[in-house]
Coordinates of C-alpha atoms and ligand atoms in Angstrom, one line a residue:
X1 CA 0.0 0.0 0.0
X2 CA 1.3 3.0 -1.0
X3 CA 2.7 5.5 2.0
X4 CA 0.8 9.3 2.4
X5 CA 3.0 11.8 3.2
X6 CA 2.0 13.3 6.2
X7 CA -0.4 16.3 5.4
X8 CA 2.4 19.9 5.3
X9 CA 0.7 22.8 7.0
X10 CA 1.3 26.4 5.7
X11 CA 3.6 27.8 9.0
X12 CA 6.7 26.1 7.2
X13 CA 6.6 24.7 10.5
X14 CA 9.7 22.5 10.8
X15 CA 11.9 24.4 7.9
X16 CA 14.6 26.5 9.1
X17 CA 14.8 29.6 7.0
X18 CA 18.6 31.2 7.0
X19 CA 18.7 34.4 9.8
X20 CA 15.4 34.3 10.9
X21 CA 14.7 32.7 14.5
X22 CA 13.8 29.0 14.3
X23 CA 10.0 28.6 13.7
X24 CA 9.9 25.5 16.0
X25 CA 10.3 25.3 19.7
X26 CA 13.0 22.4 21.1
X27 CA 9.5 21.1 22.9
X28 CA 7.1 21.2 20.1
X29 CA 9.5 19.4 17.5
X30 CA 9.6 16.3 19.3
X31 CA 5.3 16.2 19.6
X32 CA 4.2 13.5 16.6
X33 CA 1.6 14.8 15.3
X34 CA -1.7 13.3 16.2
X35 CA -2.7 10.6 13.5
X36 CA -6.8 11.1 12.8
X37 CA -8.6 13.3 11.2
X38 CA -11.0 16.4 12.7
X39 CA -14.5 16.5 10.9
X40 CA -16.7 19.3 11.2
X41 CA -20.8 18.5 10.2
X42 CA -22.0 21.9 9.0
X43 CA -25.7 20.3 9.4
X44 CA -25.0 19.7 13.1
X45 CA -22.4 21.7 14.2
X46 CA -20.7 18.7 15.8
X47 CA -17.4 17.7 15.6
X48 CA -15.9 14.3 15.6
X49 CA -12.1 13.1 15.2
X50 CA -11.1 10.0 13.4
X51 CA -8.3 8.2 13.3
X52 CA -6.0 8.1 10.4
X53 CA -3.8 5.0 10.2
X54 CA -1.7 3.7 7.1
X55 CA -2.8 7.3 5.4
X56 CA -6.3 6.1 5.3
X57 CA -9.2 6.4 7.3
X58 CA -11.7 3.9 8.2
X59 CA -14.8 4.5 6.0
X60 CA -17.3 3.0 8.8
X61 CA -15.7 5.5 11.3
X62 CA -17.8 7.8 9.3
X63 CA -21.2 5.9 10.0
X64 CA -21.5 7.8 13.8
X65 CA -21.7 10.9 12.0
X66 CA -25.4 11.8 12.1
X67 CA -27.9 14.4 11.6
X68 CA -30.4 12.7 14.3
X69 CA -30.6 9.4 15.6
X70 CA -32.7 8.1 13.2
X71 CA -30.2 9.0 10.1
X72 CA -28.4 6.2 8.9
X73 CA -25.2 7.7 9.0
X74 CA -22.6 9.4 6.6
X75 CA -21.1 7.2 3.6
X76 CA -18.5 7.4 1.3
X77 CA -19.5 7.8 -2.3
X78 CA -16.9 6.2 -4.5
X79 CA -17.9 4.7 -8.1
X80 CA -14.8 2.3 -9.8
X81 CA -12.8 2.9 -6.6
X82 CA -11.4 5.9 -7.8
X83 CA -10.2 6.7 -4.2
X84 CA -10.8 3.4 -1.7
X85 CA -8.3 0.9 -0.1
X86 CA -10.4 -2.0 -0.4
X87 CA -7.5 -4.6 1.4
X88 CA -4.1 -4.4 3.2
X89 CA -1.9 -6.2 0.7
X90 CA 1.6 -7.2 0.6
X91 CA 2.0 -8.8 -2.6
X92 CA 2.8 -5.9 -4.6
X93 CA 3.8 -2.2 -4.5
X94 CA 2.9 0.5 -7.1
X95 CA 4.1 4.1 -7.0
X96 CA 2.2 5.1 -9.8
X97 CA 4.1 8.7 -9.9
X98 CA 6.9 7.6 -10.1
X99 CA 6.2 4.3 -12.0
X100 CA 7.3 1.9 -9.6
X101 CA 6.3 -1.7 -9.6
X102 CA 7.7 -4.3 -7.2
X103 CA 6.8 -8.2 -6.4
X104 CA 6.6 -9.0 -2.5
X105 CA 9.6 -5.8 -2.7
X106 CA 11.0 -6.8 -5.7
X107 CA 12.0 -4.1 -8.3
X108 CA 10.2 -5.8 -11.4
X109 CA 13.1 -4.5 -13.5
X110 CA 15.4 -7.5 -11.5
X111 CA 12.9 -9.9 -11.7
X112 CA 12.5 -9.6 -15.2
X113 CA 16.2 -9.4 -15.8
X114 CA 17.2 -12.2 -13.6
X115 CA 14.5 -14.0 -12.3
X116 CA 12.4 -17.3 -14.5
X117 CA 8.3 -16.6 -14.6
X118 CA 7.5 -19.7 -12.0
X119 CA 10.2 -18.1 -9.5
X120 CA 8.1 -15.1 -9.7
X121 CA 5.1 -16.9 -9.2
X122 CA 6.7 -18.5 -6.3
X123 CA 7.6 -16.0 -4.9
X124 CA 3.8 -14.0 -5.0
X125 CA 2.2 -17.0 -3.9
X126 CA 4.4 -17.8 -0.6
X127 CA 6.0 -14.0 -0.3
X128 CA 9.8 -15.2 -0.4
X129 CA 11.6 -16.1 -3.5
X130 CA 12.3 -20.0 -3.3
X131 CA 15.8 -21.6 -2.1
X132 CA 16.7 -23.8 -4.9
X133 CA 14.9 -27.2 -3.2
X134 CA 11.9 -25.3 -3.2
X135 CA 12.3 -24.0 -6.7
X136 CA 12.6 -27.4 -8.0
X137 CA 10.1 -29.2 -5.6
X138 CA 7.4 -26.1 -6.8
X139 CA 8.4 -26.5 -10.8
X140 CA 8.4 -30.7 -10.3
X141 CA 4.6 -29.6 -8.9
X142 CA 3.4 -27.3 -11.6
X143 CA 4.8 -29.5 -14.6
X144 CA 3.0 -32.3 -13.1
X145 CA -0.4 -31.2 -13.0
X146 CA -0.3 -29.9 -16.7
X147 CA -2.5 -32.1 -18.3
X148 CA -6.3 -31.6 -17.9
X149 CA -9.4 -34.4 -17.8
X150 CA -9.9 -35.6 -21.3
X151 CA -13.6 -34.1 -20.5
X152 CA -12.5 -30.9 -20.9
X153 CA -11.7 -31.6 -24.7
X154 CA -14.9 -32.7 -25.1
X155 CA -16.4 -29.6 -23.6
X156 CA -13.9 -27.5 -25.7
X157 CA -15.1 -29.4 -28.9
X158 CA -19.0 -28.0 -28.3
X159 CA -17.6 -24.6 -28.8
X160 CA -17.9 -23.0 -32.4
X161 CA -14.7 -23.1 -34.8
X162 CA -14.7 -18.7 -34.3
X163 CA -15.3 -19.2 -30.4
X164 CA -12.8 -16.4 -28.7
X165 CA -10.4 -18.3 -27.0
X166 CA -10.9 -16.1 -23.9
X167 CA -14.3 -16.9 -23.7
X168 CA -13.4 -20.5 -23.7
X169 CA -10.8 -20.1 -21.6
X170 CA -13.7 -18.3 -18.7
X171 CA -15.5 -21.0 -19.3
X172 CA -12.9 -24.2 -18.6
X173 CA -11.4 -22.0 -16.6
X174 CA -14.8 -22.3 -14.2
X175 CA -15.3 -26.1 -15.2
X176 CA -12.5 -27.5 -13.5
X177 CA -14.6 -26.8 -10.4
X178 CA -16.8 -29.8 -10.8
X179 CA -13.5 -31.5 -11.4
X180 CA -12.5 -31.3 -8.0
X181 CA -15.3 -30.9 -5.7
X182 CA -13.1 -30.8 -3.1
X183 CA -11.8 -27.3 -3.9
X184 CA -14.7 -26.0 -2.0
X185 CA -13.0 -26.2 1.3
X186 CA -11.5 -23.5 1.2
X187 CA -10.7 -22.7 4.7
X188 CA -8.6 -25.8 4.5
X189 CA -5.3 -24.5 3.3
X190 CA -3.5 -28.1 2.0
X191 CA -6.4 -28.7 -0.4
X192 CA -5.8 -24.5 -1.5
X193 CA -2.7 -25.0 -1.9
X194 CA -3.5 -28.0 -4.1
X195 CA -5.9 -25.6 -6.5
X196 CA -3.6 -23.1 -6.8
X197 CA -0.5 -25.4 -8.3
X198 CA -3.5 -27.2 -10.2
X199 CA -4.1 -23.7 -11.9
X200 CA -0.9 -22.2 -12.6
X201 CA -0.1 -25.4 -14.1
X202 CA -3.1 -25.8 -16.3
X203 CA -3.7 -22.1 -17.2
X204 CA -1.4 -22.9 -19.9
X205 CA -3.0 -26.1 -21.1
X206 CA -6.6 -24.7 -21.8
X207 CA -5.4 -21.8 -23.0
X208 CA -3.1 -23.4 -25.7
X209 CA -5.9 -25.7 -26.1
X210 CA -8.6 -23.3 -26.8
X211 CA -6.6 -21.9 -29.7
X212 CA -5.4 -25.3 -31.2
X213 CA -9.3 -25.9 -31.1
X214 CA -10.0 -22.5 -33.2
X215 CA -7.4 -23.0 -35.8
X216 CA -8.8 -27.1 -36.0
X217 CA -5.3 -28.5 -35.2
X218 CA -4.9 -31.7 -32.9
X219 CA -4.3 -30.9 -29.2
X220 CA -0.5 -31.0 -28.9
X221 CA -0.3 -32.5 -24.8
X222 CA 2.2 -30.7 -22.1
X223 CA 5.8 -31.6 -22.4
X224 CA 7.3 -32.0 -19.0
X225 CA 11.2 -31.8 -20.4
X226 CA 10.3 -28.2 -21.4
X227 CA 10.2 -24.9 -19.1
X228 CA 6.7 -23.3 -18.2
X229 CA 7.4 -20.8 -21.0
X230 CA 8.2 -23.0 -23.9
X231 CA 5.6 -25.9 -22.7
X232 CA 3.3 -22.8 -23.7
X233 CA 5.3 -22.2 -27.5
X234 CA 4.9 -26.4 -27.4
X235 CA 1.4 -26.4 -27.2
X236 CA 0.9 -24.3 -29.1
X237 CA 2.5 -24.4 -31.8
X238 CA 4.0 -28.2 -32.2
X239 CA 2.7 -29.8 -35.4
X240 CA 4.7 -33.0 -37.0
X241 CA 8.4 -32.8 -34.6
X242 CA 8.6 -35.7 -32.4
X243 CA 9.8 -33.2 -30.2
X244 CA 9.3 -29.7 -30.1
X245 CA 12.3 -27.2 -29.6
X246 CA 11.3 -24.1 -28.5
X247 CA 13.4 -21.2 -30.0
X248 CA 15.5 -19.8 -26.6
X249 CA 15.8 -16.3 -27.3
X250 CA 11.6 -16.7 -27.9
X251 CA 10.9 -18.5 -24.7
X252 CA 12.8 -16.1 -22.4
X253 CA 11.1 -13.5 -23.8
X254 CA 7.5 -14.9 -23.1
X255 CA 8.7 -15.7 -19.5
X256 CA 9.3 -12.4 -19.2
X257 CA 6.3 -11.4 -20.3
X258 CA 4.8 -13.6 -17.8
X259 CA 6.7 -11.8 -15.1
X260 CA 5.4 -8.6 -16.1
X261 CA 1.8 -9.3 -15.6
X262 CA 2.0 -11.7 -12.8
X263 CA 0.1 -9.0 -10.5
X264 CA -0.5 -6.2 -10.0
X265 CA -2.6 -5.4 -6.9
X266 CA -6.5 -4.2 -6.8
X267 CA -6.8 -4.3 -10.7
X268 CA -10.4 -4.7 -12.5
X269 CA -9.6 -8.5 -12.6
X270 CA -7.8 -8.6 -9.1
X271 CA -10.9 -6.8 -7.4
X272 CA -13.0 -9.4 -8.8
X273 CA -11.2 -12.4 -7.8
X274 CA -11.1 -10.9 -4.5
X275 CA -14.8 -10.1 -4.6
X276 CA -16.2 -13.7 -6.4
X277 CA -13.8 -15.4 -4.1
X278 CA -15.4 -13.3 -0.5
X279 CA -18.5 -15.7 -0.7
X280 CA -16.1 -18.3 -0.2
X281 CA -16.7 -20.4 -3.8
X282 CA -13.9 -22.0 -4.7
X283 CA -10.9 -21.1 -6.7
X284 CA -11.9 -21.9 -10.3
X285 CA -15.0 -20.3 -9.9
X286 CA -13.6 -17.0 -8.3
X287 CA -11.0 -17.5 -11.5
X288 CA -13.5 -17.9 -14.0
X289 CA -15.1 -14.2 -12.8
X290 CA -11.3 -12.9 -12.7
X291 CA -10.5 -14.2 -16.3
X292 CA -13.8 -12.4 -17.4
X293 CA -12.8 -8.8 -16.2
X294 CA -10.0 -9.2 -17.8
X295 CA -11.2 -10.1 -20.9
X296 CA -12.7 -6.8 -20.9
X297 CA -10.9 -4.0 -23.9
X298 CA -10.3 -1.7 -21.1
X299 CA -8.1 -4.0 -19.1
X300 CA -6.5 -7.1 -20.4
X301 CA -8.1 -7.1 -23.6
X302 CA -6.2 -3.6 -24.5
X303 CA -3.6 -5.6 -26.0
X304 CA -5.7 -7.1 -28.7
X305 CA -7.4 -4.2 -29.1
X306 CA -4.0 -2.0 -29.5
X307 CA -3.3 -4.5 -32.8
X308 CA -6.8 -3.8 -34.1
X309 CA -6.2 0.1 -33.9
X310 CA -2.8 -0.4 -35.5
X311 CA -4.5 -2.1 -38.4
X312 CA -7.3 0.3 -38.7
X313 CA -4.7 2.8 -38.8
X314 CA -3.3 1.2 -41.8
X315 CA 0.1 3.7 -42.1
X316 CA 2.2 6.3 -40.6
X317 CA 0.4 9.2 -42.8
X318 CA -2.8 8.2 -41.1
X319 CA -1.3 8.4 -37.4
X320 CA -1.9 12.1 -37.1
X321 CA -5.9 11.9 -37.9
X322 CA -6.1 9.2 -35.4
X323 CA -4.8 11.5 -32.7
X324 CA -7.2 14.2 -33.6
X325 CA -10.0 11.9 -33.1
X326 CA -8.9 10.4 -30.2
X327 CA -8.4 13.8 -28.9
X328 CA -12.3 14.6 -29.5
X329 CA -13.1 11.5 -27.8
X330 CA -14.5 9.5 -30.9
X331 CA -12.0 6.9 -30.3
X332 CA -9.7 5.9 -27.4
X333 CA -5.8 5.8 -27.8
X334 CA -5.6 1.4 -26.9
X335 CA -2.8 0.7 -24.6
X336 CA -2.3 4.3 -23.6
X337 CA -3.7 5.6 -19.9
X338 CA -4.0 3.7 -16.3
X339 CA -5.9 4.5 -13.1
X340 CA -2.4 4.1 -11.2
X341 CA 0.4 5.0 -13.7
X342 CA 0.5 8.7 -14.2
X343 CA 4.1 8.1 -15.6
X344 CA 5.4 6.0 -18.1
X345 CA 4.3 2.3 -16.9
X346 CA 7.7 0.3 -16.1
X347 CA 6.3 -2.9 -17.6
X348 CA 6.4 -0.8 -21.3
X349 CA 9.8 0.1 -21.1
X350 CA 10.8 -3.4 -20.4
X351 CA 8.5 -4.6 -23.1
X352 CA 10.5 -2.5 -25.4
X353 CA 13.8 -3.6 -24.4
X354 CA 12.1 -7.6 -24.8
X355 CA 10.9 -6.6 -28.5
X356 CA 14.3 -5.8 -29.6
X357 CA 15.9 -8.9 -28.7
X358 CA 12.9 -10.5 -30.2
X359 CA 13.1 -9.0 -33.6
X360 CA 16.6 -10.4 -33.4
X361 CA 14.8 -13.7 -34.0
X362 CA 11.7 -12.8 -36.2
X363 CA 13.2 -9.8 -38.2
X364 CA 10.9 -6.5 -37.1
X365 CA 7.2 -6.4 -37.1
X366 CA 6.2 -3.4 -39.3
X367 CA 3.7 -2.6 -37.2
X368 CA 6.3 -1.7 -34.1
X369 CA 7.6 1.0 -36.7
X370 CA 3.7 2.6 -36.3
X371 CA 3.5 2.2 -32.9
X372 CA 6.4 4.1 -31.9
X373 CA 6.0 6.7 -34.2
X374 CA 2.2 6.7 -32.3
X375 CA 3.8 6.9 -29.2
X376 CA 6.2 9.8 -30.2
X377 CA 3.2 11.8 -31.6
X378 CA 1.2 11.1 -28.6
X379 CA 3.7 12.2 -26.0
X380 CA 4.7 15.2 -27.6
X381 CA 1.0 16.0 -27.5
X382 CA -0.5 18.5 -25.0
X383 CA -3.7 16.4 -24.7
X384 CA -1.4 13.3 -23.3
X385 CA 0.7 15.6 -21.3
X386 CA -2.0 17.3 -19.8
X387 CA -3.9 13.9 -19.2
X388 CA -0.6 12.2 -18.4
X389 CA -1.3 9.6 -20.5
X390 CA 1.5 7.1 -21.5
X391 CA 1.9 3.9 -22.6
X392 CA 1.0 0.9 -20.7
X393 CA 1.9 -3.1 -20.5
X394 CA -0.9 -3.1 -23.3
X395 CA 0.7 -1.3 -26.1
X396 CA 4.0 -2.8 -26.6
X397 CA 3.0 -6.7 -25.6
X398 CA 0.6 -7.3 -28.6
X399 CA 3.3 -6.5 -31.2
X400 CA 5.7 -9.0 -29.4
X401 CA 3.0 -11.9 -28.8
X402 CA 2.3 -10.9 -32.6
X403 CA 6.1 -11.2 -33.8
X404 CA 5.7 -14.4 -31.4
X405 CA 3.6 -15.6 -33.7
X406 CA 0.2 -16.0 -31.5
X407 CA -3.3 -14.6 -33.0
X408 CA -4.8 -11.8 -32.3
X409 CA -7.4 -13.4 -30.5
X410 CA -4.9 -14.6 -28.0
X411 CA -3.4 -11.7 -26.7
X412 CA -5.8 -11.9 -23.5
X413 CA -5.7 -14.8 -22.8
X414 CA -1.6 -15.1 -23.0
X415 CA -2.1 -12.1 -20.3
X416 CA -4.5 -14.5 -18.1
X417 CA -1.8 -17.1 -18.0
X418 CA 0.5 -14.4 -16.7
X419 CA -2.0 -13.4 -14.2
X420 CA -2.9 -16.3 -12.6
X421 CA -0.3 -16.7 -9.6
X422 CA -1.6 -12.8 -9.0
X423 CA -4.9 -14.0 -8.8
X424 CA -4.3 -17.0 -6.3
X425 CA -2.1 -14.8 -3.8
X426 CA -4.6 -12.2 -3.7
X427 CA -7.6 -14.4 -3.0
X428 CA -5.2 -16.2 -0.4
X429 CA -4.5 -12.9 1.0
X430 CA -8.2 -12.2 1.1
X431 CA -8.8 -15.8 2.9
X432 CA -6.5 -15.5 5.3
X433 CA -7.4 -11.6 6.5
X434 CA -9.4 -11.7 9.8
X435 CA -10.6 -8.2 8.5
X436 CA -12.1 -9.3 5.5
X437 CA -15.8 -10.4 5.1
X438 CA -17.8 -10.9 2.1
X439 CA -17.3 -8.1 -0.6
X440 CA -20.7 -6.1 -0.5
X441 CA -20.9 -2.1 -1.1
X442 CA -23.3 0.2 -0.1
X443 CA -25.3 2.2 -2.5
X444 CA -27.3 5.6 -3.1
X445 CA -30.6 4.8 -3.7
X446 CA -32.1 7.2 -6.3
X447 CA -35.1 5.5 -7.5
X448 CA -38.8 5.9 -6.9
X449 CA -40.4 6.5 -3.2
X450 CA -42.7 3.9 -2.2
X451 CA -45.8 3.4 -4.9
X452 CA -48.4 0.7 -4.7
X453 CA -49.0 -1.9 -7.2
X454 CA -51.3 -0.8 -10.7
X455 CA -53.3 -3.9 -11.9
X456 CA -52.0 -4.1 -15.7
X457 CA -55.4 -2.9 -17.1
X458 CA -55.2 0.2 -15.2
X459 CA -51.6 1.3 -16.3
X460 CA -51.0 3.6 -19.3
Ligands
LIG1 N1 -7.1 7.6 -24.9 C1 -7.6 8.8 -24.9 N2 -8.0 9.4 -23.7 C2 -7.9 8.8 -22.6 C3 -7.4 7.5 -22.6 C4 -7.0 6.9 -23.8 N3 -6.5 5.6 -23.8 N4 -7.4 7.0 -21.3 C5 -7.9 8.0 -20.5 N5 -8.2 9.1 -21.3 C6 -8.7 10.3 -20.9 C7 -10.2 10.2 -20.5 O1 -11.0 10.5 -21.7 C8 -10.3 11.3 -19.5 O2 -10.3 12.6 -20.1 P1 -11.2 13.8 -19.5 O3 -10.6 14.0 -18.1 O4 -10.9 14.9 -20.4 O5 -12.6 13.4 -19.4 C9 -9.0 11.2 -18.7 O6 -8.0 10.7 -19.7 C10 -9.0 10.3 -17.5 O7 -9.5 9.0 -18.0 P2 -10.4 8.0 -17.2 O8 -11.1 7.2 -18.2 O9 -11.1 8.7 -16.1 O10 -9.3 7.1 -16.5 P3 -9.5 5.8 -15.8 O11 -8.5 5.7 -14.7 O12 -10.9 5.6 -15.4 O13 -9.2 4.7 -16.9 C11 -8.1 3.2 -18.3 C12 -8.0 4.0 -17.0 C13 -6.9 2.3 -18.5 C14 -9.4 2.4 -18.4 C15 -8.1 4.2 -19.5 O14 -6.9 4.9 -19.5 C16 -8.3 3.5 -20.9 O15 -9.4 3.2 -21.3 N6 -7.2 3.2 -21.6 C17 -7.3 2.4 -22.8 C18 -7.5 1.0 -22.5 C19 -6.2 0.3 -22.0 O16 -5.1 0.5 -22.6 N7 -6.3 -0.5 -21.0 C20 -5.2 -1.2 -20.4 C21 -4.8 -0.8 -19.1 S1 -3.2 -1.4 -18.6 C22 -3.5 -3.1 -18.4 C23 -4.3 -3.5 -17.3 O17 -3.7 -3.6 -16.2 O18 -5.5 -3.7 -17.4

């Protein structure tokens, strides 16, 4: 959770300004300043103090501030969360200012530099990054529960040949439920621990699987001689090898991808895990309703959506009539903007530094020369100054997972592989917290007073 400075006050109490006497007293400069908060109800007169802890303050505190007994009591009003804590997390750290991102306090720049995707994973899921026993005992676990119930397949075969593969992704994604029933005790953390090494390992499978199903090929099964990363490029892409050789320079760079989207606290998709997952359902069920927010084009779908509005752009001479239009709001800018980052989001500029080395193996993607050029454009641009709009995670990836080879259509879902160890530690987090109950806001009600009922005939 991000730290608050404490609030300055406009004495320069504290500074020491050169020849004038010193503006605090010996006694008064070792007083903390009281942490909470004085309100003042103009409707009442009455003043109440509430504490502040952690930079926040409780939003129930605000509930004994009334105008008679009767009144309910004062709310906060806060649509998409724009300014509420909704957990105490400790998975992972944004400074959206400043665009920092950090794992369990991990800068994601050494992560993605040194560190393998399931070490990351590892390390969100138990908050310390593994010894190397632990490491192997936790990779022997995932590779072994890679293959899925031959079910499945038939489920996948019911959907349509143009099915997204997102959708049937959700949709596995929530039917592995009823494949282990016993994932509902989840108070029970040996069986959760089960369920979460059950879907980091088989993310990959049903996603892999729902493509292979699109495009009509046979389902190519996990390889368990292969890393995470290139089990994904193996099921995905084998065809007629005995064995499948995933390209190294290729594989590292979609395990770094996977690092950067491992988490990244109280997203859309995170909130919902965290929400689904508050009425105590089991995992693939919370997953299922995680997977869908992200499938949304605001959030994880941005990617595919940022190849889409590359295409539709067509060139470079059309670049500067897109920006007028997105600057008169009849089209967004994909894969530009965040609610956090109001800098340049450090999973991008890694991105960037990935899709060179990647080129080096697929010779450039035209499309990267439009992007950038976009991106230049776009940040010389006083509409995206003033907005402080940048790049995010979105913009970049698609072009790699496109140079990668992968369809459109699979851009999400690549992210949702990514995502999952996020997922598990934060409804783990949520599990374990003695201050969490079941995820249920307040509203404003602004409908109609109380009516009675008009017998159809009677209404006009
Ligand atoms: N293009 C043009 N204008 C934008 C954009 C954009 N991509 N994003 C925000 N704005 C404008 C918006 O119109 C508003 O302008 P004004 O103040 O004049 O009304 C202002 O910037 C603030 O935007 P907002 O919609 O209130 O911001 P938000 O925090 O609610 O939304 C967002 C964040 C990511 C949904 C939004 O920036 C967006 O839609 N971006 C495009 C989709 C995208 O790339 N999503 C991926 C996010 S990163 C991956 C992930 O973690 O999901």
């Amino acid at each position: 959770m991000a730290k608050h400075p404490l609030p300055t006050t406009g004495t320069g109490m504290g500074k020491k300004a050169a020849g004038s006497p010193p503006a605090t007293f010996p006694s008064e400069a070792t007083v903390a300043p009281k942490q909470s908060l004085s309100i003042t109800d103009n409707r009442t007169g009455k003043t109440y103090e509430i504490p502040v802890k952690d930079g926040t303050i409780h939003a129930t505190d605000l509930r004994q501030i009334k105008t008679d007994p009767e009144d309910f009591g004062l709310m906060s009003y806060d649509p998409a969360f724009n300014n509420t804590a909704s957990c105490r997390s400790a998975i992972t750290f944004i400074d959206g200012d400043k665009g920092i991102l950090r794992y369990r306090g991990y800068p994601i720049e050494q992560l993605a530099e040194r560190g393998t995707f399931l070490e990351t994973a590892y390390l969100i899921v138990h908050g310390e990054l593994p010894t190397t026993a632990q490491l192997d005992e936790w990779t022997h676990n995932i590779t072994h529960h890679t293959f899925i119930h031959e079910n499945i397949l038939k489920l996948m075969d019911g959907f349509r040949y143009d099915a997204h593969p997102m959708g049937v992704f959700v949709s596995t994604v929530a039917a592995l439920s009823t494949f282990y029933p016993e994932a509902n005790q989840i108070r029970n953390p040996e069986v959760r621990y089960r369920q979460m090494v059950r879907l980091i390992a088989k993310s990959p499978t049903l996603a892999a699987f729902a493509y292979r199903h699109s495009t009509g090929m046979p389902y190519a099964y996990p390889d368990n001689d292969l890393s995470y990363s290139g089990n994904v490029l193996n099921m995905m892409f084998k065809t007629t090898e005995a064995k499948y050789q995933p390209n190294k320079m290729l594989e590292h760079a979609l395990d770094v991808l996977f690092i950067l989207h491992a988490d990244h606290e109280q997203n859309c998709s995170a909130n919902a895990m965290r929400s689904v997952g508050s009425s105590e359902v089991d995992p693939y069920s919370a997953m299922a309703a995680a997977a869908a927010a992200l499938y949304g084009p605001l959030h994880g779908g941005a990617n595919e959506q940022v190849l889409r509005m590359l295409g539709e752009i067509g060139s470079m001479k059309n670049i500067p009539d897109y920006i007028k239009r997105v600057k008169t709001k009849e089209v967004k800018l994909m894969g530009f903007g965040h609610r956090i980052y109001k800098n340049y989001d450090p999973r991008a500029k890694i991105i960037k530094q990935v899709a060179d080395e990647v080129f080096e193996v697929t010779g450039k993607n035209p499309l990267l020369e439009m992007a950038v050029e976009l991106e230049r454009i776009a940040l010389q641009d006083d509409y995206f100054v003033s907005h402080k709009l940048y790049p995010n995670v979105d913009f970049y990836s698609g072009i790699i997972y496109e140079a990668l080879r992968f369809p459109v259509a699979m851009f999400p879902v690549l992210f949702a592989i990514g995502r999952t160890p996020g997922w598990l530690a934060q409804w783990q987090e949520l599990l374990t917290d003695p201050e969490q109950k079941i995820a249920r806001p307040r509203q404003v009600y602004v409908g109609s007073e109380k009516r009675d009922y008009v017998p159809i005939e009677k209404r006009r």
